[in-house]
Coordinates of C-alpha atoms and ligand atoms in Angstrom, one line a residue:
M8 CA -41.8 -31.1 16.0
A9 CA -42.9 -28.6 13.4
E10 CA -40.1 -27.0 11.4
A11 CA -39.4 -23.5 12.7
I12 CA -40.3 -20.7 10.3
V13 CA -37.1 -19.7 8.5
R14 CA -35.9 -16.3 9.6
T15 CA -32.9 -14.7 8.1
R16 CA -31.4 -11.2 8.7
F17 CA -29.3 -8.7 7.0
A18 CA -27.2 -7.1 9.7
P19 CA -25.1 -4.3 8.1
S20 CA -22.9 -2.0 10.0
P21 CA -23.6 1.5 8.8
T22 CA -19.9 2.2 8.1
G23 CA -20.1 3.3 4.5
I24 CA -21.4 2.4 1.1
M25 CA -22.9 -1.0 0.2
H26 CA -20.3 -3.2 -1.2
I27 CA -20.9 -6.1 -3.6
G28 CA -20.2 -8.6 -0.8
N29 CA -22.8 -6.9 1.5
L30 CA -25.4 -6.8 -1.2
R31 CA -24.8 -10.5 -1.9
S32 CA -25.3 -11.3 1.8
A33 CA -28.5 -9.3 1.8
L34 CA -29.7 -11.0 -1.4
Y35 CA -29.0 -14.6 -0.3
E36 CA -30.5 -13.9 3.1
Y37 CA -33.6 -12.5 1.4
L38 CA -33.8 -15.4 -1.0
I39 CA -33.4 -18.1 1.7
A40 CA -36.3 -16.6 3.6
R41 CA -38.5 -16.1 0.5
V42 CA -37.9 -19.6 -0.9
A43 CA -39.0 -21.1 2.4
G44 CA -41.9 -18.6 2.9
G45 CA -40.1 -17.2 5.9
H46 CA -39.1 -13.8 7.2
F47 CA -36.3 -11.5 6.2
I48 CA -35.2 -9.0 8.9
L49 CA -33.1 -5.9 8.6
R50 CA -31.0 -5.1 11.7
I51 CA -28.6 -2.2 12.0
E52 CA -25.4 -3.1 13.8
D53 CA -24.2 0.3 14.9
T54 CA -22.2 -0.6 18.1
D55 CA -18.9 0.5 16.7
R56 CA -19.5 4.1 17.3
E57 CA -16.2 5.2 15.8
R58 CA -16.8 3.7 12.4
L59 CA -20.3 5.1 11.9
V60 CA -20.8 7.1 8.7
E61 CA -23.5 9.6 8.3
G62 CA -26.0 8.7 5.7
A63 CA -25.0 5.1 5.6
V64 CA -28.3 3.8 7.0
E65 CA -30.3 5.7 4.4
A66 CA -28.0 4.3 1.7
I67 CA -28.8 0.8 3.0
Y68 CA -32.5 1.4 2.8
K69 CA -32.2 3.0 -0.7
T70 CA -30.1 0.2 -2.1
L71 CA -32.4 -2.5 -0.8
R72 CA -35.4 -0.7 -2.1
T73 CA -33.8 -0.1 -5.5
C74 CA -33.0 -3.8 -5.8
G75 CA -36.4 -5.0 -4.7
I76 CA -35.1 -6.7 -1.6
H77 CA -37.9 -5.9 0.8
H78 CA -37.6 -6.7 4.5
D79 CA -40.4 -8.0 6.7
E80 CA -39.2 -6.5 9.9
G81 CA -36.7 -3.7 10.5
P82 CA -36.1 -0.3 12.1
D83 CA -38.4 1.5 9.7
I84 CA -41.3 -0.9 9.8
G85 CA -41.0 -2.4 13.3
G86 CA -41.8 -6.0 14.1
P87 CA -42.1 -8.5 17.0
S88 CA -38.4 -8.3 17.8
A89 CA -38.1 -4.5 17.9
P90 CA -36.0 -2.4 18.3
Y91 CA -33.9 -3.4 15.3
V92 CA -31.1 -1.0 15.9
Q93 CA -28.4 -2.3 18.2
S94 CA -27.7 1.1 19.9
E95 CA -31.3 1.0 21.1
R96 CA -30.8 -2.4 22.7
L97 CA -27.9 -1.7 25.1
P98 CA -29.7 -2.8 28.3
I99 CA -30.4 -6.2 26.7
Y100 CA -26.7 -6.9 26.0
R101 CA -25.7 -5.7 29.5
R102 CA -28.2 -8.1 31.1
Y103 CA -27.0 -11.1 29.1
A104 CA -23.3 -10.2 29.8
N105 CA -24.1 -9.9 33.5
D106 CA -25.8 -13.3 33.4
L107 CA -22.6 -14.8 31.9
V108 CA -20.5 -13.2 34.6
K109 CA -22.8 -14.5 37.3
Q110 CA -22.6 -18.1 35.9
G111 CA -18.8 -17.8 35.7
D112 CA -18.6 -17.8 31.9
A113 CA -17.4 -14.2 31.6
Y114 CA -15.4 -11.8 33.7
P115 CA -14.6 -8.1 34.1
C116 CA -11.2 -7.2 32.8
F117 CA -9.5 -4.0 34.0
C118 CA -6.4 -4.1 31.8
S119 CA -5.4 -0.7 30.5
I120 CA -5.0 0.0 26.8
E121 CA -1.3 0.5 27.4
R122 CA -1.0 -3.0 28.9
L123 CA -2.9 -4.6 26.0
A124 CA -0.8 -2.7 23.5
S125 CA 2.5 -3.9 25.0
L126 CA 1.1 -7.4 25.2
H127 CA 0.3 -7.3 21.6
E128 CA 3.9 -6.2 20.8
E129 CA 5.5 -8.9 22.9
Q130 CA 3.4 -11.6 21.2
S131 CA 4.1 -10.8 17.6
G132 CA 5.5 -14.2 17.0
D133 CA 3.9 -17.2 15.4
D134 CA 1.9 -18.2 18.4
F135 CA 0.0 -15.1 19.1
I136 CA -2.8 -16.0 21.5
G137 CA -4.2 -12.5 22.1
Y138 CA -5.2 -11.4 25.5
D139 CA -3.3 -13.2 28.3
R140 CA -6.3 -13.8 30.6
H141 CA -4.6 -11.6 33.2
C142 CA -8.0 -10.7 34.9
R143 CA -9.6 -14.0 34.5
E144 CA -8.8 -15.2 38.0
I145 CA -9.6 -12.0 39.9
D146 CA -11.9 -12.9 42.7
P147 CA -15.5 -11.9 41.8
A148 CA -15.9 -9.9 45.1
E149 CA -12.7 -7.9 44.4
A150 CA -13.8 -7.3 40.8
A151 CA -17.2 -6.0 42.1
A152 CA -15.5 -3.7 44.5
R153 CA -13.2 -2.3 41.7
I154 CA -16.2 -1.7 39.5
E155 CA -18.0 0.0 42.5
K156 CA -15.0 2.4 42.8
G157 CA -15.5 3.4 39.2
E158 CA -12.6 1.6 37.6
Q159 CA -12.9 1.2 33.8
Y160 CA -13.5 -2.3 32.6
V161 CA -14.6 -4.5 29.8
I162 CA -16.4 -7.9 30.0
R163 CA -14.6 -10.8 28.4
Q164 CA -15.9 -14.2 27.5
K165 CA -14.1 -17.2 29.2
M166 CA -13.0 -19.6 26.5
P167 CA -12.5 -23.2 27.5
L168 CA -8.8 -23.8 28.0
L169 CA -8.8 -27.4 26.8
G170 CA -10.5 -29.4 24.1
E171 CA -11.9 -28.4 20.7
T172 CA -14.9 -26.6 19.4
S173 CA -16.7 -27.9 16.3
F174 CA -19.5 -26.4 14.3
S175 CA -21.0 -27.3 11.1
D176 CA -21.5 -24.9 8.2
A177 CA -23.9 -25.5 5.4
V178 CA -21.3 -24.5 2.8
Y179 CA -17.9 -25.2 4.4
G180 CA -18.9 -28.4 6.3
T181 CA -17.6 -29.3 9.8
I182 CA -15.0 -27.0 11.1
T183 CA -13.0 -27.8 14.3
V184 CA -10.6 -25.6 16.2
D185 CA -8.4 -26.1 19.1
N186 CA -9.8 -24.1 22.1
K187 CA -6.3 -23.0 22.9
T188 CA -6.4 -20.7 19.8
L189 CA -9.5 -18.8 21.0
E190 CA -9.0 -15.5 22.7
D191 CA -11.1 -14.4 25.7
Q192 CA -13.0 -12.0 23.5
V193 CA -14.5 -8.7 24.7
L194 CA -18.3 -8.9 25.0
I195 CA -19.0 -5.4 26.5
K196 CA -16.6 -2.5 25.8
S197 CA -15.6 0.1 28.3
D198 CA -18.0 2.6 26.8
G199 CA -20.8 0.2 27.7
Y200 CA -21.5 -0.8 24.1
P201 CA -21.4 -4.5 23.2
T202 CA -18.9 -5.7 20.6
Y203 CA -20.2 -6.8 17.3
N204 CA -19.3 -10.4 18.3
F205 CA -21.6 -10.4 21.3
A206 CA -24.5 -8.2 20.1
N207 CA -24.7 -10.2 16.9
V208 CA -25.2 -13.5 18.7
V209 CA -27.6 -12.2 21.4
D210 CA -29.7 -10.6 18.7
D211 CA -29.7 -13.5 16.3
H212 CA -31.0 -15.6 19.2
L213 CA -33.6 -13.1 20.4
M214 CA -34.8 -12.4 16.9
G215 CA -35.3 -16.1 16.2
I216 CA -32.8 -16.2 13.4
T217 CA -32.7 -19.7 12.0
H218 CA -30.0 -19.2 9.3
V219 CA -27.0 -17.0 9.8
V220 CA -25.8 -16.0 6.4
R221 CA -22.6 -13.9 5.9
G222 CA -19.2 -13.7 4.2
S223 CA -16.6 -16.3 4.9
E224 CA -14.4 -13.6 6.6
Y225 CA -16.6 -14.4 9.7
L226 CA -15.8 -18.1 9.6
S227 CA -12.8 -17.9 11.9
S228 CA -14.8 -16.1 14.6
T229 CA -17.7 -18.6 14.4
P230 CA -16.3 -21.0 17.0
K231 CA -16.5 -18.2 19.5
Y232 CA -20.1 -17.4 18.5
N233 CA -20.9 -21.1 18.7
L234 CA -19.5 -21.2 22.3
L235 CA -21.7 -18.3 23.2
Y236 CA -24.8 -20.2 22.0
E237 CA -23.6 -23.3 24.0
T238 CA -22.9 -21.3 27.1
F239 CA -26.4 -19.7 27.0
G240 CA -27.9 -23.1 26.1
W241 CA -29.4 -21.6 23.0
E242 CA -30.3 -23.4 19.8
I243 CA -27.5 -23.1 17.3
P244 CA -28.6 -21.6 13.9
V245 CA -27.7 -23.0 10.5
Y246 CA -24.5 -21.2 9.5
V247 CA -24.2 -20.3 5.8
H248 CA -20.9 -18.7 5.0
L249 CA -20.4 -17.3 1.6
P250 CA -17.3 -17.6 -0.6
L251 CA -14.8 -14.9 -1.1
I252 CA -15.4 -12.7 -4.1
V253 CA -12.4 -12.3 -6.4
G254 CA -11.6 -10.5 -9.6
E255 CA -10.7 -12.3 -12.8
D256 CA -7.0 -12.4 -11.7
G257 CA -8.1 -14.5 -8.7
R258 CA -7.3 -11.8 -6.1
K259 CA -9.8 -10.4 -3.6
L260 CA -12.1 -8.0 -5.4
S261 CA -11.0 -4.4 -4.8
K262 CA -11.0 -1.0 -6.3
R263 CA -8.1 -2.1 -8.5
H264 CA -10.6 -4.3 -10.5
G265 CA -13.2 -1.6 -11.0
A266 CA -16.5 -0.6 -9.3
T267 CA -17.0 -2.5 -6.1
S268 CA -20.1 -1.0 -4.6
F269 CA -23.7 -0.9 -5.7
D270 CA -23.6 2.9 -6.2
E271 CA -20.5 2.7 -8.3
L272 CA -22.0 0.0 -10.5
I273 CA -25.1 2.1 -11.0
E274 CA -22.9 5.1 -11.7
A275 CA -21.0 2.9 -14.3
G276 CA -24.3 2.4 -16.1
Y277 CA -25.5 -1.0 -14.9
L278 CA -29.2 -1.7 -14.2
P279 CA -30.1 -2.8 -10.7
E280 CA -31.8 -6.0 -12.2
A281 CA -28.6 -6.9 -14.0
I282 CA -26.5 -6.3 -10.9
I283 CA -28.7 -8.5 -8.8
N284 CA -28.7 -11.2 -11.4
M285 CA -24.9 -11.1 -11.5
I286 CA -24.6 -11.1 -7.7
A287 CA -26.9 -14.0 -7.4
F288 CA -24.4 -16.0 -9.3
L289 CA -21.4 -15.0 -7.1
G290 CA -21.2 -18.3 -5.3
W291 CA -24.5 -19.9 -6.3
S292 CA -25.6 -21.8 -9.3
P293 CA -29.0 -23.5 -10.0
G294 CA -27.4 -26.9 -10.6
N295 CA -29.8 -28.4 -13.2
T296 CA -29.4 -25.7 -15.9
T297 CA -26.8 -23.6 -17.5
R298 CA -29.2 -20.7 -17.7
E299 CA -27.9 -17.6 -16.1
N300 CA -30.6 -15.0 -16.6
F301 CA -32.8 -15.0 -13.5
T302 CA -35.0 -12.2 -12.4
L303 CA -35.3 -11.6 -8.7
E304 CA -38.8 -13.1 -8.8
E305 CA -37.5 -16.2 -10.4
L306 CA -34.7 -16.4 -7.9
E307 CA -37.3 -16.3 -5.1
S308 CA -38.3 -19.8 -6.1
A309 CA -35.1 -21.2 -7.6
F310 CA -32.6 -20.3 -4.9
T311 CA -31.1 -23.2 -2.9
I312 CA -28.6 -23.3 -0.1
S313 CA -27.2 -26.5 -1.6
G314 CA -26.3 -24.5 -4.7
I315 CA -23.9 -22.3 -2.8
S316 CA -20.2 -23.2 -3.5
K317 CA -17.2 -22.5 -1.3
A318 CA -15.0 -21.9 -4.3
P319 CA -14.0 -18.2 -4.7
A320 CA -16.6 -16.5 -6.8
V321 CA -15.3 -14.5 -9.8
F322 CA -16.7 -11.1 -10.4
S323 CA -16.4 -10.6 -14.2
Y324 CA -17.2 -7.1 -15.5
K325 CA -17.5 -8.7 -19.0
K326 CA -20.2 -10.9 -17.8
L327 CA -22.0 -8.0 -16.1
D328 CA -21.8 -6.2 -19.4
W329 CA -23.4 -9.1 -21.1
M330 CA -26.1 -9.3 -18.5
N331 CA -26.8 -5.7 -18.7
E332 CA -27.2 -5.9 -22.5
Q333 CA -29.7 -8.8 -22.0
Y334 CA -31.8 -6.7 -19.5
I335 CA -31.8 -3.7 -21.8
K336 CA -32.9 -5.9 -24.8
N337 CA -35.7 -7.4 -22.9
M338 CA -36.9 -4.2 -21.2
P339 CA -40.4 -3.0 -21.8
E340 CA -40.4 -0.2 -24.5
D341 CA -41.8 2.5 -22.2
T342 CA -39.3 1.9 -19.5
W343 CA -36.4 2.0 -21.9
I344 CA -37.6 5.2 -23.6
A345 CA -37.8 6.9 -20.2
M346 CA -34.3 5.8 -19.4
V347 CA -32.9 7.0 -22.7
K348 CA -34.8 10.3 -22.3
E349 CA -33.2 10.9 -18.9
K350 CA -29.8 10.7 -20.5
A351 CA -30.7 12.4 -23.8
D352 CA -32.7 15.3 -22.4
T353 CA -29.6 16.8 -20.7
L354 CA -27.8 16.5 -24.0
F355 CA -30.4 17.7 -26.5
K356 CA -31.6 20.5 -24.2
D357 CA -33.9 22.7 -26.4
Q358 CA -33.2 20.8 -29.6
P359 CA -36.2 18.6 -30.3
Y360 CA -35.6 14.9 -30.9
D361 CA -37.6 11.7 -31.3
A362 CA -37.0 9.8 -28.1
A363 CA -38.9 6.7 -29.2
M364 CA -36.8 6.3 -32.3
L365 CA -33.6 7.1 -30.4
A366 CA -34.5 4.5 -27.8
R367 CA -35.2 1.9 -30.5
V368 CA -31.9 2.6 -32.2
L369 CA -30.0 2.3 -28.9
K370 CA -31.7 -0.8 -27.6
E371 CA -29.6 -3.3 -29.4
R372 CA -26.5 -1.3 -29.1
T373 CA -26.2 -0.3 -25.5
T374 CA -24.1 -2.1 -23.0
R375 CA -24.1 0.4 -20.1
L376 CA -26.4 3.4 -19.7
S377 CA -23.4 5.6 -19.1
D378 CA -22.3 4.9 -22.7
I379 CA -25.4 6.7 -24.1
P380 CA -24.2 10.3 -23.9
D381 CA -21.0 9.6 -25.8
T382 CA -22.8 7.5 -28.4
I383 CA -25.3 10.2 -29.2
A384 CA -23.2 13.3 -28.6
F385 CA -22.8 13.8 -32.4
M386 CA -26.5 14.3 -32.7
V387 CA -26.4 17.7 -31.1
E388 CA -23.4 18.9 -33.0
T389 CA -23.4 20.5 -36.4
P390 CA -21.6 18.0 -38.6
T391 CA -18.4 18.9 -40.2
Y392 CA -17.6 17.4 -43.6
A393 CA -14.6 16.5 -45.7
R394 CA -14.8 15.6 -49.3
D395 CA -13.1 12.3 -48.8
L396 CA -15.7 11.3 -46.3
F397 CA -18.2 11.0 -49.1
K398 CA -16.1 8.3 -50.9
L399 CA -17.9 5.2 -49.9
K400 CA -16.2 2.4 -51.9
R401 CA -18.7 -0.3 -51.3
A402 CA -21.7 1.9 -52.2
K403 CA -19.7 3.4 -55.1
L404 CA -20.5 6.8 -53.7
N405 CA -18.3 9.9 -54.2
A406 CA -18.6 13.6 -53.4
E407 CA -20.1 14.5 -56.8
K408 CA -22.7 11.8 -56.7
A409 CA -23.5 12.8 -53.1
A410 CA -24.1 16.4 -54.2
D411 CA -26.4 15.3 -57.0
I412 CA -28.3 13.0 -54.6
L413 CA -28.8 15.7 -52.0
A414 CA -29.7 18.4 -54.5
A415 CA -32.5 16.2 -55.8
L416 CA -33.6 14.9 -52.5
I417 CA -33.8 18.1 -50.4
P418 CA -36.8 19.7 -52.2
D419 CA -38.6 16.4 -52.0
M420 CA -37.9 16.0 -48.4
E421 CA -39.0 19.6 -47.7
A422 CA -42.2 18.8 -49.4
L423 CA -42.9 15.8 -47.2
Q424 CA -46.3 16.1 -45.5
S425 CA -45.3 14.1 -42.5
W426 CA -41.8 13.6 -41.1
D427 CA -42.1 10.0 -40.0
E428 CA -40.3 6.8 -40.6
A429 CA -42.7 5.4 -43.2
S430 CA -42.9 8.7 -45.2
I431 CA -39.1 9.1 -45.3
H432 CA -38.6 5.5 -46.1
D433 CA -41.1 5.7 -49.0
L434 CA -39.5 8.8 -50.4
L435 CA -36.0 7.4 -50.3
E436 CA -37.2 4.2 -52.0
Q437 CA -38.9 6.2 -54.6
T438 CA -35.7 8.2 -55.2
I439 CA -33.7 5.0 -55.6
A440 CA -36.1 4.0 -58.3
T441 CA -36.6 7.4 -60.1
Q442 CA -32.9 8.3 -60.0
N443 CA -31.8 4.8 -60.8
R444 CA -29.4 4.8 -57.8
K445 CA -28.3 2.1 -55.5
K446 CA -29.7 2.0 -52.1
G447 CA -26.3 2.3 -50.5
E448 CA -25.6 5.5 -52.4
I449 CA -28.8 7.2 -51.3
M450 CA -28.7 6.0 -47.7
G451 CA -24.9 6.7 -47.5
A452 CA -25.3 10.2 -48.7
V453 CA -28.1 11.0 -46.3
R454 CA -26.4 9.4 -43.4
L455 CA -23.2 11.4 -44.1
A456 CA -25.1 14.6 -44.5
L457 CA -27.0 14.1 -41.2
S458 CA -24.0 13.1 -39.1
G459 CA -20.7 13.7 -40.8
R460 CA -20.0 10.1 -40.1
T461 CA -19.9 6.8 -42.0
V462 CA -20.9 4.7 -39.0
T463 CA -23.7 5.8 -36.7
P464 CA -26.2 4.1 -34.4
G465 CA -29.2 3.8 -36.7
G466 CA -29.2 4.5 -40.4
A467 CA -30.2 7.4 -42.6
I468 CA -34.0 7.1 -41.9
E469 CA -33.6 6.6 -38.2
L470 CA -31.3 9.5 -37.9
A471 CA -33.7 11.7 -39.9
V472 CA -36.5 10.8 -37.6
I473 CA -34.5 11.3 -34.4
L474 CA -33.2 14.7 -35.5
G475 CA -36.6 15.9 -36.9
R476 CA -37.4 17.9 -40.1
D477 CA -35.7 21.2 -39.3
V478 CA -32.3 19.9 -38.1
S479 CA -32.2 17.2 -40.8
L480 CA -32.9 19.6 -43.6
S481 CA -30.5 22.1 -42.3
H482 CA -27.7 19.5 -42.1
M483 CA -28.5 18.2 -45.6
K484 CA -28.3 21.7 -47.0
N485 CA -25.0 22.4 -45.2
A486 CA -23.6 19.2 -46.7
L487 CA -24.7 20.2 -50.1
D488 CA -23.3 23.7 -49.8
F489 CA -20.0 22.2 -48.6
L490 CA -19.9 19.7 -51.5
N491 CA -20.7 22.5 -54.1
E492 CA -18.2 24.9 -52.7
T493 CA -15.4 22.4 -52.7
D494 CA -16.4 20.9 -56.0
V495 CA -13.7 21.8 -58.5
T496 CA -10.7 21.8 -56.4
S497 CA -10.4 18.4 -54.9
E498 CA -11.9 15.7 -57.2
Ligands
LIG29 N1 -22.4 -6.2 11.0 C1 -21.7 -7.2 10.3 C2 -21.2 -6.7 9.0 O1 -21.7 -5.6 8.6 C3 -22.6 -8.4 10.1 C4 -22.0 -9.7 9.9 C5 -23.1 -10.8 10.0 O2 -23.9 -10.9 9.1 O3 -23.1 -11.5 11.0 O4 -20.4 -7.2 8.4

């Protein structure tokens, strides 16, 4: 028999923002499909009406698009298994639930919320077994009559009372549970909506999903899903459960550790490419290499199910910092300039600046995009000076020398035909020679005059180019005035 075409799905519930764990599921599902030349499907699981969050579906689309995780079928593009939104498939679930009732594998349950609540309280010991199967033995004719009369009910799955259920997971191996521990779970709720547990299985079957990939928090429910497949006589998919994501302290990743959603990571200044690369390694490794930088495109051929580990995956912000730096360093010039401009424009406002030079200076020095405004804030401020600032021991510079240097340099710089890197460089080199100064003195004096700082991103020449002729000369004159005014008193 020919191998079935691999079909995976991302099945988010639109209940809020996209967490790192959700995005990892989406990524792995996408990659498993791509590696095999299969199909990746987006399905919206919106049956829990109380937990729906407005805008959540749009956020899912946006995140997937930003990350380059493109689906082949989904609510927005359709496909052979449409509709792809569960709330539009209610008659389907109803039909399958009724089939189960007819064949004696499910039953209507009329227990009130109050009864279930008191049951829950009574059972709060070690051996909680959930619903006590109170309605399981109601005669089908009686049940039908009660439904006819309009009594509220849910439909529950009949779990086997004896024996064990086993299933095999591609990551966690064979898992066996005692059937006694399985609750007769609700398949259809009293509002007519299916539970996640039921709709998910029905849809995975009807949509031809071959690999069910999701977080390990679903592992304990999988025996119940497996029993549904068996009851219907459907082919069981390959289960791929993904390890827990923890912080560096080994505890489940949470707000306490830092940003935990895609949007928060973007907000914190990380690039989508770096986030995706980082997330790819949350539970997966390529095996034959220690290399950790993989673009999405590279992952699309390198990813393997066998490389997924069940050991908890550690989310390290330090590692993400490092990855982000790598992506910034390797980014095409134009893309980087545009990104820097986006941050810098709001800061520089009407003050002209050289974006290309600023981007060049920041490229090797930026960890997170969100650091940029702070790093460059001084460039839009008028520097303030102190005489002591000009004492650079290593360069043997002091305030008097700095004043001499600036006094000689300002007219020459004013006379420069063109204010560019090469011209400024040549002029400063010339000054070093003609004034018989050390390079450190000249560069130090100019840098201090332009910034009021001894340490800056970029040196004297870069700063002069970034700030442009007018601002640079104005700062240099201010510095000279300051040094002249304070001349006698403090040396
Ligand atoms: N709707 C479930 C969730 O958002 C899907 C879990 C699954 O992939 O089966 O977690």
